[in-house]
Coordinates of C-alpha atoms in Angstrom, one line a residue:
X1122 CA 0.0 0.0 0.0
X1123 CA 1.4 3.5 -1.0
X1124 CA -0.7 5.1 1.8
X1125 CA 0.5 3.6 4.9
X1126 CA 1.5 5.1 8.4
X1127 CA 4.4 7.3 7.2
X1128 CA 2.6 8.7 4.2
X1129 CA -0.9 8.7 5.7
X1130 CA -1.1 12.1 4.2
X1131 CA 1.3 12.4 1.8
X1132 CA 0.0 15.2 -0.5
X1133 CA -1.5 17.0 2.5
X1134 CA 1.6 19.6 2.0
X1135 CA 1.0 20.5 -1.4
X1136 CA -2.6 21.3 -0.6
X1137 CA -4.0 24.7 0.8
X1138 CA -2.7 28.3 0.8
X1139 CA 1.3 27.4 1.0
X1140 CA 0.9 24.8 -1.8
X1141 CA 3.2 27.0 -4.1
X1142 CA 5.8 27.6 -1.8
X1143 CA 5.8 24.0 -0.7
X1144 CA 6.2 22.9 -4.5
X1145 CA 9.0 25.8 -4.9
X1146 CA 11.1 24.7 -1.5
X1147 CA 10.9 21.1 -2.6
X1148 CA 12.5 22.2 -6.6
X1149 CA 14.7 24.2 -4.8
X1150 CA 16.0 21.7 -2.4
X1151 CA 16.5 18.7 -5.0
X1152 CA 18.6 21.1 -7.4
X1153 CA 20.5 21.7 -4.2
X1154 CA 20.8 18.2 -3.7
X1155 CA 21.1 16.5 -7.1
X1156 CA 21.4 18.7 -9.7
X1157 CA 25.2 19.3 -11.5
X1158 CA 25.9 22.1 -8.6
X1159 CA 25.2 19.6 -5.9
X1160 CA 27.8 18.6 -3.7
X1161 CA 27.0 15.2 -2.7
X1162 CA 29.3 14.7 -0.1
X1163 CA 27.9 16.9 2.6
X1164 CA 24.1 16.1 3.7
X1165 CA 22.3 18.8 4.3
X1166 CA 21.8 20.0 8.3
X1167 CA 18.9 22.1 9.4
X1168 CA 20.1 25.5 9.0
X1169 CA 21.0 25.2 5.5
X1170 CA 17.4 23.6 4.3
X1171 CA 15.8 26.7 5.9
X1172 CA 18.5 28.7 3.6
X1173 CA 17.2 27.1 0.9
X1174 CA 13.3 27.3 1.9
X1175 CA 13.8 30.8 3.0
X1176 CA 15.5 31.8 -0.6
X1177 CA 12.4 29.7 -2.1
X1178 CA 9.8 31.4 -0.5
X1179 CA 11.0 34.8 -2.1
X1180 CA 10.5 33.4 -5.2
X1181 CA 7.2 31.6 -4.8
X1182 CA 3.8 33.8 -4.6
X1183 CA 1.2 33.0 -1.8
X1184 CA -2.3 31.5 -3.3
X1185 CA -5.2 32.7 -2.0
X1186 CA -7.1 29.6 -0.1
X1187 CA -7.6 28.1 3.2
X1188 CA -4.8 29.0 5.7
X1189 CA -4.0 25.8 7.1
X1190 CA -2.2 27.1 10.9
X1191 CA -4.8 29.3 11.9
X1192 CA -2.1 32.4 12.1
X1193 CA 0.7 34.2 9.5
X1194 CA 4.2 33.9 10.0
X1195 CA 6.1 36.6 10.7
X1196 CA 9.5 36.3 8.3
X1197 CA 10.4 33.7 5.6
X1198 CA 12.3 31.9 8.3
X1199 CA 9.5 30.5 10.4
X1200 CA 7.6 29.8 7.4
X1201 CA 11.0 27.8 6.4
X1202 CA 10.5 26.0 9.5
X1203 CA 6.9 25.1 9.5
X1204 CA 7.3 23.4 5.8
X1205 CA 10.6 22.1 7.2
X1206 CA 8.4 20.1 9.5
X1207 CA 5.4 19.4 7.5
X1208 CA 7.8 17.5 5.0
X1209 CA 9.2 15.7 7.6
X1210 CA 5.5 14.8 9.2
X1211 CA 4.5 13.6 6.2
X1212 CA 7.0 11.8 4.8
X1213 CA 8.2 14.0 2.0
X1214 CA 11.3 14.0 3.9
X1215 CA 13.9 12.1 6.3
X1216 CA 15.4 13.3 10.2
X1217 CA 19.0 11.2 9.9
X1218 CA 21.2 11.8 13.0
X1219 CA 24.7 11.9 12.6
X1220 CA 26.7 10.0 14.9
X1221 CA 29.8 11.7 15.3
X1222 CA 28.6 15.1 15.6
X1223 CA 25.2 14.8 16.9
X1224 CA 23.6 16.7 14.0
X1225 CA 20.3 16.2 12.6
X1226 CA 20.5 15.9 8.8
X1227 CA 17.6 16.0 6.2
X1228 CA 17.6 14.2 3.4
X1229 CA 14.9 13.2 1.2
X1230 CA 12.8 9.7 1.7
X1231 CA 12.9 7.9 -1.3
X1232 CA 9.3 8.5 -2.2
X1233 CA 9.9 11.9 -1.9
X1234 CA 12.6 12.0 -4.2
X1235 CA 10.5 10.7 -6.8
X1236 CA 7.6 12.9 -6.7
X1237 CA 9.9 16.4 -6.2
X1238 CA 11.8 15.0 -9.4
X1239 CA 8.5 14.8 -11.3
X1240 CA 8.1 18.4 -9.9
X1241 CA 11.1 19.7 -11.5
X1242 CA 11.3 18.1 -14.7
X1243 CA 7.3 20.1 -14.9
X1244 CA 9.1 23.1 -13.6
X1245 CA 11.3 22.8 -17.3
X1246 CA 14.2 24.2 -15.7
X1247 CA 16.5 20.3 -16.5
X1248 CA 17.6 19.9 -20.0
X1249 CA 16.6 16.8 -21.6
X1250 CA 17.5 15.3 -24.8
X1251 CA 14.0 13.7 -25.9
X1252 CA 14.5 12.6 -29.0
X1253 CA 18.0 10.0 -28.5
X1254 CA 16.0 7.2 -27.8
X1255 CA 15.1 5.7 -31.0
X1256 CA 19.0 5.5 -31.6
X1257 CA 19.4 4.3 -28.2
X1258 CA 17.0 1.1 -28.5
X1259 CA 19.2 0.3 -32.0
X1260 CA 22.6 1.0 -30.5
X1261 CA 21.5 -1.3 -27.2
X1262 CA 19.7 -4.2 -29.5
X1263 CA 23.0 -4.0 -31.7
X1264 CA 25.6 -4.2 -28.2
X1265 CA 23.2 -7.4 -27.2
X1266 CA 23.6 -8.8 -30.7
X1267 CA 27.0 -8.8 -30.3
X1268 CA 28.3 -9.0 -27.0
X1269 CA 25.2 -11.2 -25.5
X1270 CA 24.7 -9.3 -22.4
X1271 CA 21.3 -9.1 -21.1
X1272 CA 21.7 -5.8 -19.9
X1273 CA 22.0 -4.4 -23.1
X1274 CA 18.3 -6.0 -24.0
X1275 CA 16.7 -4.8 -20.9
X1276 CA 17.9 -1.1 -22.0
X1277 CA 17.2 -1.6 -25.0
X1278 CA 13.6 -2.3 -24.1
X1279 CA 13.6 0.6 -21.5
X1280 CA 14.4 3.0 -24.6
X1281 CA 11.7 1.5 -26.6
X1282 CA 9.3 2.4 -23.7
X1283 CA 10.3 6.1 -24.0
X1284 CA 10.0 6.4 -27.5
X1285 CA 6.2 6.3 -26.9
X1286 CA 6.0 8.6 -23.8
X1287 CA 8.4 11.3 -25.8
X1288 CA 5.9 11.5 -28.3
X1289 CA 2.7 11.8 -26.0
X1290 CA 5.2 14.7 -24.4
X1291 CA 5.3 16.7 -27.5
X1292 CA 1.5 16.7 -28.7
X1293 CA 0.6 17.7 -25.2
X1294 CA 3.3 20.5 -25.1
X1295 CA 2.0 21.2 -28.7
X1296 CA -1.6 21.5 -27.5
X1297 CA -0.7 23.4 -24.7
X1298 CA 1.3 26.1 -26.6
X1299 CA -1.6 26.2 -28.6
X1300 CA -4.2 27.0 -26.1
X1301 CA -1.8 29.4 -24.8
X1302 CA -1.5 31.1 -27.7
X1303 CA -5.4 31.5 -27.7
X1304 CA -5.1 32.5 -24.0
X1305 CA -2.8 35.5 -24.6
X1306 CA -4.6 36.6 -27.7
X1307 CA -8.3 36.8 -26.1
X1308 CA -7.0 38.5 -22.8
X1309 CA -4.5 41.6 -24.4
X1310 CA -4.7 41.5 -28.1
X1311 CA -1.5 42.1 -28.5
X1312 CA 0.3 41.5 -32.3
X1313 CA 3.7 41.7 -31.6
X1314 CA 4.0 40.0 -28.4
X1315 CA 2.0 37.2 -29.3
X1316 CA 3.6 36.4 -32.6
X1317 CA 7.0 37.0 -30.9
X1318 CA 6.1 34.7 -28.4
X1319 CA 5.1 31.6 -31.4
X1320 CA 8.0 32.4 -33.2
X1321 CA 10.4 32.2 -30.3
X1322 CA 8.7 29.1 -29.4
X1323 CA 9.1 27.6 -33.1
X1324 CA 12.8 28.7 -33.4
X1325 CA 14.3 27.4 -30.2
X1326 CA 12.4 24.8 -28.7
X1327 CA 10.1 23.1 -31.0
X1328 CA 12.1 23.2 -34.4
X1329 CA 15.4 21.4 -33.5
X1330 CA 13.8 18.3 -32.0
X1331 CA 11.1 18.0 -34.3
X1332 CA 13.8 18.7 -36.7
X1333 CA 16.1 15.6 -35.4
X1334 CA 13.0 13.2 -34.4
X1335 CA 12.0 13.7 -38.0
X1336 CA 15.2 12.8 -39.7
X1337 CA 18.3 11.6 -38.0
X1338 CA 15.8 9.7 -35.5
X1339 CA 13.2 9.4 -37.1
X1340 CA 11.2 6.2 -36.4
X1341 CA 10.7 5.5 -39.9
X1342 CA 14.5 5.7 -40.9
X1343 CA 15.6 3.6 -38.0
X1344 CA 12.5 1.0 -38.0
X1345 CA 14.0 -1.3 -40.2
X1346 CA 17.2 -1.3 -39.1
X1347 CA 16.2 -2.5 -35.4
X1348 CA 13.7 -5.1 -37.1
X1349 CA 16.4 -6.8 -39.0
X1350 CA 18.7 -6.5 -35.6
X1351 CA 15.9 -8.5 -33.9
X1352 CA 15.4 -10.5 -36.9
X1353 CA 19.4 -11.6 -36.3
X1354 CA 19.2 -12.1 -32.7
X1355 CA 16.0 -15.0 -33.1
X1356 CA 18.4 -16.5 -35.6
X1357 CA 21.2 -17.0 -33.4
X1358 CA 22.2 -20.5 -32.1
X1359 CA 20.0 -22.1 -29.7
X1360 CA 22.6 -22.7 -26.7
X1361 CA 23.0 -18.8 -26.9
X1362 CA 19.6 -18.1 -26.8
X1363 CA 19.2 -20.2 -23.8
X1364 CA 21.9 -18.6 -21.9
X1365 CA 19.9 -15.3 -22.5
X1366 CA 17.0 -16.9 -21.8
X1367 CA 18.3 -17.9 -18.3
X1368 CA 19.6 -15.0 -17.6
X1369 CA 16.9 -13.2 -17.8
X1370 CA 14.3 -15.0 -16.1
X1371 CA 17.4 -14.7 -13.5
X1372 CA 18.0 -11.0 -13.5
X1373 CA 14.3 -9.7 -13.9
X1374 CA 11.9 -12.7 -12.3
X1375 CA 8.9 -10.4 -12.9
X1376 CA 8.8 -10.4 -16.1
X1377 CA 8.1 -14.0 -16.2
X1378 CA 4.2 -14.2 -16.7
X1379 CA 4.1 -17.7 -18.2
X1380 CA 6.6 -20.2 -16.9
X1381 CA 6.1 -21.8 -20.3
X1382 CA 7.0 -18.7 -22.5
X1383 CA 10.3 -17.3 -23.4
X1384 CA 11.2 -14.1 -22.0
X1385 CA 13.6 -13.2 -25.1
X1386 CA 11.1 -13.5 -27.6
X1387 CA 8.5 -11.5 -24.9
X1388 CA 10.8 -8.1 -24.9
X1389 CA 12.0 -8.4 -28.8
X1390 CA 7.8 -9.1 -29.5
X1391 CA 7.8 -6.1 -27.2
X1392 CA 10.4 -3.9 -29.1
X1393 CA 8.7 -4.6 -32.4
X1394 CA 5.0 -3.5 -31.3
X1395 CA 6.2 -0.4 -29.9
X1396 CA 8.2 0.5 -33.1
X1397 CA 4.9 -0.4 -35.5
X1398 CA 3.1 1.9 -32.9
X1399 CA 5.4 4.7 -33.0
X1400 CA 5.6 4.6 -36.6
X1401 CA 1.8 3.8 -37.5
X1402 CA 0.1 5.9 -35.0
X1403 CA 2.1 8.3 -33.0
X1404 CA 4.3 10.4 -35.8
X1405 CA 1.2 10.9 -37.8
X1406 CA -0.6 12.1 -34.3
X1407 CA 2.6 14.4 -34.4
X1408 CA 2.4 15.8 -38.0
X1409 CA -1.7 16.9 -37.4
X1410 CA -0.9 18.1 -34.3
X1411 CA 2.0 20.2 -36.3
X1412 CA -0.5 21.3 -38.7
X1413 CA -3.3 21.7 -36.3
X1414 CA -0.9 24.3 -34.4
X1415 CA 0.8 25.9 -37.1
X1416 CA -3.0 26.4 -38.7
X1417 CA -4.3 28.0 -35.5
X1418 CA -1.4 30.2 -35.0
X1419 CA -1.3 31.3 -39.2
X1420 CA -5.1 32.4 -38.8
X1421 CA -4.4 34.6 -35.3
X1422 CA -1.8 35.8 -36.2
X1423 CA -3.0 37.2 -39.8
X1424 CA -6.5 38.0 -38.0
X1425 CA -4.2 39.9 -35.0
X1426 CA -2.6 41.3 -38.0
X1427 CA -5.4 42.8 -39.8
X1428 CA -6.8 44.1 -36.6
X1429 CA -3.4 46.0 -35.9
X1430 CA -3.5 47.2 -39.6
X1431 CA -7.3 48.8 -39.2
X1432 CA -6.3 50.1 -35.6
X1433 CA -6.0 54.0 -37.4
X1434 CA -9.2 53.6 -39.1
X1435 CA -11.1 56.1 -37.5
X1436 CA -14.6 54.9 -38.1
X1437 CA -16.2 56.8 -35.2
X1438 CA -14.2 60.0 -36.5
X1439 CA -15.9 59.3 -39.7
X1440 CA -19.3 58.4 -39.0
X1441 CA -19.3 62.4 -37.2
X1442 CA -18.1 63.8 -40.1
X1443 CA -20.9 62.1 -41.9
X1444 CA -23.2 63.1 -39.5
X1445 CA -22.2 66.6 -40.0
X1446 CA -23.0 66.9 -44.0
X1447 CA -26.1 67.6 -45.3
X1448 CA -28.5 64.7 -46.9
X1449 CA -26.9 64.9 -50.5
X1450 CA -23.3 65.3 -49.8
X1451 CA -23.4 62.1 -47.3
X1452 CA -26.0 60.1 -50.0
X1453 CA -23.0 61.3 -52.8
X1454 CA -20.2 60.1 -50.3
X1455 CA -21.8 56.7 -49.6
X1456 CA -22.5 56.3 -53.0
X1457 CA -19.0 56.8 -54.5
X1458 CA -17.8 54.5 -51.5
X1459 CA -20.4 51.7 -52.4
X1460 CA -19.0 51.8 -56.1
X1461 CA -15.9 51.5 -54.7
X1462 CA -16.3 48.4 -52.9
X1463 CA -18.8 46.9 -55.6
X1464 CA -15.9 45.5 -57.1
X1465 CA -16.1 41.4 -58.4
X1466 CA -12.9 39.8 -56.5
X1467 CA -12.6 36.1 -57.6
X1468 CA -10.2 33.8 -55.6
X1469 CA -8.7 30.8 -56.1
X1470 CA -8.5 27.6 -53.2
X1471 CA -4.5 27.4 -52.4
X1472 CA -3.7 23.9 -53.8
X1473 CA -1.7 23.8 -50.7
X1474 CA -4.1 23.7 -48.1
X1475 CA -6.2 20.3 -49.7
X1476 CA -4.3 17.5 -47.6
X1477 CA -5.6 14.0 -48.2
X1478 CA -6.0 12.3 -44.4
X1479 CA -3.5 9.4 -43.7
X1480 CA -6.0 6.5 -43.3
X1481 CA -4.6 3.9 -40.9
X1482 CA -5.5 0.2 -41.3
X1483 CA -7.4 -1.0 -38.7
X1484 CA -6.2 -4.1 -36.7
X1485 CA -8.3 -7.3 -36.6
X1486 CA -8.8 -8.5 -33.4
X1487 CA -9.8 -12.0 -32.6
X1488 CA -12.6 -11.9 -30.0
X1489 CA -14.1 -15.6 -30.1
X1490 CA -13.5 -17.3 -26.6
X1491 CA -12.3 -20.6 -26.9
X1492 CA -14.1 -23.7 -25.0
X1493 CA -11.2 -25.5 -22.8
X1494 CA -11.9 -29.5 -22.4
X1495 CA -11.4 -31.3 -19.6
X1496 CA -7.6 -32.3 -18.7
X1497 CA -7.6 -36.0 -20.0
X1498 CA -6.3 -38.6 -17.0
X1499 CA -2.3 -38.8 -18.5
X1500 CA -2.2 -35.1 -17.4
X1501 CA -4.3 -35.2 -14.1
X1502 CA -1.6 -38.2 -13.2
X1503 CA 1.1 -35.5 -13.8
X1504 CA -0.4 -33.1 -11.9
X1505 CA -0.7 -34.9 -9.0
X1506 CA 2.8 -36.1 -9.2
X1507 CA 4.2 -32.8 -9.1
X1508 CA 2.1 -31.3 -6.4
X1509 CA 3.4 -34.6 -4.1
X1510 CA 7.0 -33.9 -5.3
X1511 CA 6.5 -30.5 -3.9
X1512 CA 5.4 -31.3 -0.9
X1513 CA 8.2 -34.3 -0.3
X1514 CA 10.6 -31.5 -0.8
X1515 CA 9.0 -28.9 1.3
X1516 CA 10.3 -28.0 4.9
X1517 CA 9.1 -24.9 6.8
X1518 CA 10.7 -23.5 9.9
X1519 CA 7.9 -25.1 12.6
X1520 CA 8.7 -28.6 11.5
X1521 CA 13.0 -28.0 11.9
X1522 CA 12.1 -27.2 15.5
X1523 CA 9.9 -30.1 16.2
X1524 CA 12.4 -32.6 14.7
X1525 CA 15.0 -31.3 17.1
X1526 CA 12.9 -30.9 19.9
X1527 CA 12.2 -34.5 19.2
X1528 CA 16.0 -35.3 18.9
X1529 CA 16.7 -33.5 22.2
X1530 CA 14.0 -35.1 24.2
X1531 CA 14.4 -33.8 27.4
X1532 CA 18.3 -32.5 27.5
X1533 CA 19.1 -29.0 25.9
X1534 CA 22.5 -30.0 23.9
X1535 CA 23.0 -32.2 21.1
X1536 CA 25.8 -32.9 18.7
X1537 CA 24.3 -33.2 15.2
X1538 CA 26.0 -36.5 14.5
X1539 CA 23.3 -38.0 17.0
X1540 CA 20.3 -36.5 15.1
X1541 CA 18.1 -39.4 13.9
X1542 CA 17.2 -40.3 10.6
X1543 CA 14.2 -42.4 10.2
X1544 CA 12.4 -40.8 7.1
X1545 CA 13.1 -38.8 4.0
X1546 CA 11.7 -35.8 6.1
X1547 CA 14.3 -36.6 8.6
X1548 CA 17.1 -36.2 6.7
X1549 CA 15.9 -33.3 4.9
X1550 CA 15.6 -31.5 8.5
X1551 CA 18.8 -32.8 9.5
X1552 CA 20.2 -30.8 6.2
X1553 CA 18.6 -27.8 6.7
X1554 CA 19.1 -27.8 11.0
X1555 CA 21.8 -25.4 10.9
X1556 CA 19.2 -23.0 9.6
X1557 CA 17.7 -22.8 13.4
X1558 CA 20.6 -20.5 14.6
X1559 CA 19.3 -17.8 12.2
X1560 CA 17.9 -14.4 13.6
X1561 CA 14.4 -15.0 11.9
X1562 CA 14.1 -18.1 14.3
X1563 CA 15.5 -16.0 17.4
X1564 CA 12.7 -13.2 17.3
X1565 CA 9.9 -16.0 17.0
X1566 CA 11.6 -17.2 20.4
X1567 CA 13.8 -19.6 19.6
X1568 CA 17.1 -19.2 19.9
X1569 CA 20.2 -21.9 19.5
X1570 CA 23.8 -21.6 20.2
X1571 CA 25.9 -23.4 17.4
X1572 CA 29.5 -24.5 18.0
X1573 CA 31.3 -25.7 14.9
X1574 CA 33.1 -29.2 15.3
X1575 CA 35.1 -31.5 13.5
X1576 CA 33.6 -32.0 10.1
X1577 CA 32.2 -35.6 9.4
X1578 CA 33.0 -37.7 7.0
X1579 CA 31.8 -41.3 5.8
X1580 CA 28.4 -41.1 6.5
X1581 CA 25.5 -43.5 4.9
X1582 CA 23.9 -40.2 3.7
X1583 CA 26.0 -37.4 3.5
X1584 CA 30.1 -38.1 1.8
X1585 CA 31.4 -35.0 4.0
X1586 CA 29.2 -32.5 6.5
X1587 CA 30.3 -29.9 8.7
X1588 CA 30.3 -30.7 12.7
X1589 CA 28.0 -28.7 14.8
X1590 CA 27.1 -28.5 18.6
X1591 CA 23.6 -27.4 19.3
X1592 CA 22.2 -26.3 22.5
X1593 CA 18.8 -24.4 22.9
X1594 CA 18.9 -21.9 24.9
X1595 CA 15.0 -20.4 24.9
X1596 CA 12.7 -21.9 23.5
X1597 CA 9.2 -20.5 24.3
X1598 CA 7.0 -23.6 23.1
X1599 CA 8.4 -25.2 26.3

């Protein structure tokens, strides 16, 4: 559960009147912490995180809402302290004390760290190169191809991933810009600011990554390279595939959904779906959205345009002046002016702006549900016989102490070369006793003192086995 006692109320400090300062002390404090300027080898100590709060809160405004503490603070420093505290209630950060010195030091919990990184990277203020990833998922399937290390496949996959989130990025950045654009026209009507404001946008932020996403990484240039990379790795040898095979499933044990399937063939069927997808449905999302924002922004800014252009018509000045004029000079006026403007003007439709729409084949899904029949008795047999293999081979840590409470009878020392043997579960607690002196055993109440012996050698069961002396010392079943 992600709400338990220590994050009861997580989000409670980014709630209320302080939220914005909260959110600004937290960015703040993890480019302190973790961004190029950081110095990681000194933790931070109370003073200096109300430094940093206290420099926060100049920069952050105050929202108007609910005041949380009933009162105002009276300087930037006690408001440093309450949040100081809040984060620490509620789990946003970490009271470490330091040993030596006897300082308190505040770091930030793990979850903490995720959620203020999250902040940041919304904040803008990181640099991040969103558009390396399609090279990154070829350059890590081509490293696995040749070097065989899992690693490289697990990244490569990882990559693959982001390809899909960088586009979802851009469209919503898009369509954001766009309603911003919109925003700052309706509320000040200004021409030169807004255009500025599209153009500046265009020119430094959107046109060099859409510029490299559509060419040196585009998905459509790299697509078939990284398909006939995959194509190359299902045709190696079948003894390297199974050391890849076991390696993963040894590495990353959750991504093992069907004992019977392959995880290889799971991330490269992976790899290859998110490519098609990429390819098929997200870059053409991209190009509309392109033309859905350039469009909107080309008819503002020619309508902002026109309006700036008609902003010295004095129409008011000349309606007066109409007014002013007897019946037949205004009736002459009006008429020359309606000759004027009688004019035919024929226009042509810009070839330009007809764009057939990309169709995209639709996918056929197969929706029949299949009738299963009943397990025929050869596999029932085999059922069974694995379940009763299980069990022979099972031991839990309640049945090691009963066998040696059994072997000790009524004394409280034991040598394990006197431990009986009278079953298969015997000696299957007898090679697992040691396992009794271990602290998980000790705080159910159980605790044994082990002194190591002379090995033993020769045995019926056992070719060589370490010595032990085992006396219980607590026990509180007796």
């Amino acid at each position: 559960m992600f709400f338990t006692e220590d994050r009861h109320q997580f989000f409670k400090p980014l709630t209320g009147k302080y939220r914005e300062q909260v959110a600004e002390c937290l960015r703040l404090l993890h480019e302190r912490l973790y961004s190029a300027q950081a110095d990681y080898g000194e933790s931070l100590k109370r003073e200096q995180v109300l430094d940093v709060f206290s420099e926060a809160l100049e920069r952050a405004p105050l929202l108007e809402g609910g005041d949380e503490d009933g009162g105002r603070f009276r300087n930037n420093r006690e408001q440093a302290a309450w949040i100081l505290n809040t984060l620490v209630e509620h789990g946003w950060l970490k009271r470490d004390k330091d040993e030596a010195s006897f300082q308190s030091t505040y770091p930030f919990s793990r979850t903490g760290r995720l959620f203020t990184q999250t902040l940041a990277e919304v904040d803008g203020r990181g640099i991040r190169t969103r558009h390396r990833n399609t090279r990154n998922t070829l350059n890590a399937l081509a490293a696995f191809l040749d070097r065989g290390e899992v690693y490289d496949l697990l990244d490569a996959h990882e990559h693959s991933e982001r390809i899909i989130a960088d586009f979802t990025d851009i469209i919503a950045e898009l369509e954001e810009r766009k309603r911003e654009l919109v925003k700052e026209v309706e509320a000040q009507q200004l021409v030169q600011q807004a255009s500025d404001q599209f153009f500046e946008f265009m020119e430094k932020r959107f046109q060099p990554d859409v510029a490299i996403r559509m060419s040196a990484d585009s998905v459509e240039k790299h697509r078939d390279r990284i398909q006939n990379t995959i194509e190359r790795i299902r045709r190696k040898p079948k003894a390297w595939k199974r050391n890849a095979e076991l390696e993963l499933r040894r590495l990353a044990p959750d991504l093992v959904i069907n004992p019977e399937g392959s995880v290889l063939w799971q991330l490269l069927d992976s790899i290859e779906t998110r490519m098609r997808s990429a390819a098929e449905i997200m870059l053409p999302a991209l190009r509309r959205t392109l033309q859905g924002f350039t469009r909107r922004a080309d008819i503002i800014i020619r309508q902002l345009s026109y309006l700036h252009s008609q902003q010295h018509s004095d129409i008011v000045g000349l309606c007066r002046e109409l007014s002013e004029l007897d019946d037949a000079t205004a009736a002459k006026r009006l008429e020359a002016a309606g000759q004027a403007m009688a004019h035919l003007r024929l226009g042509l439709v810009d070839p330009a702006q007809n764009r057939l729409r990309e169709q995209r084949e639709k996918r056929q899904v197969q929706s029949r549900m299949a009738q299963l029949d009943a397990p025929d008795p050869a596999t029932l047999r085999d059922l069974a016989i694995q379940q009763l293999l299980e069990k022979a081979f099972s031991i839990h840590g309640e049945g090691l102490r009963d066998y040696l409470r059994q072997a000790l009878g009524a004394s409280r020392r034991i040598d394990n070369r006197d431990l009986p043997v009278n079953n298969a579960t015997d000696l299957l607690a007898l090679s697992h006793v040691i396992e009794l002196g271990s602290a998980d055993h000790r705080a159910s109440g159980f605790r044994l003192r082990i002194e190591p012996t002379d090995p033993i050698i020769g045995e019926r069961y056992f070719a060589r086995r370490d010595g032990f002396l085992l006396e219980l010392e607590h026990d509180d079943d007796t």
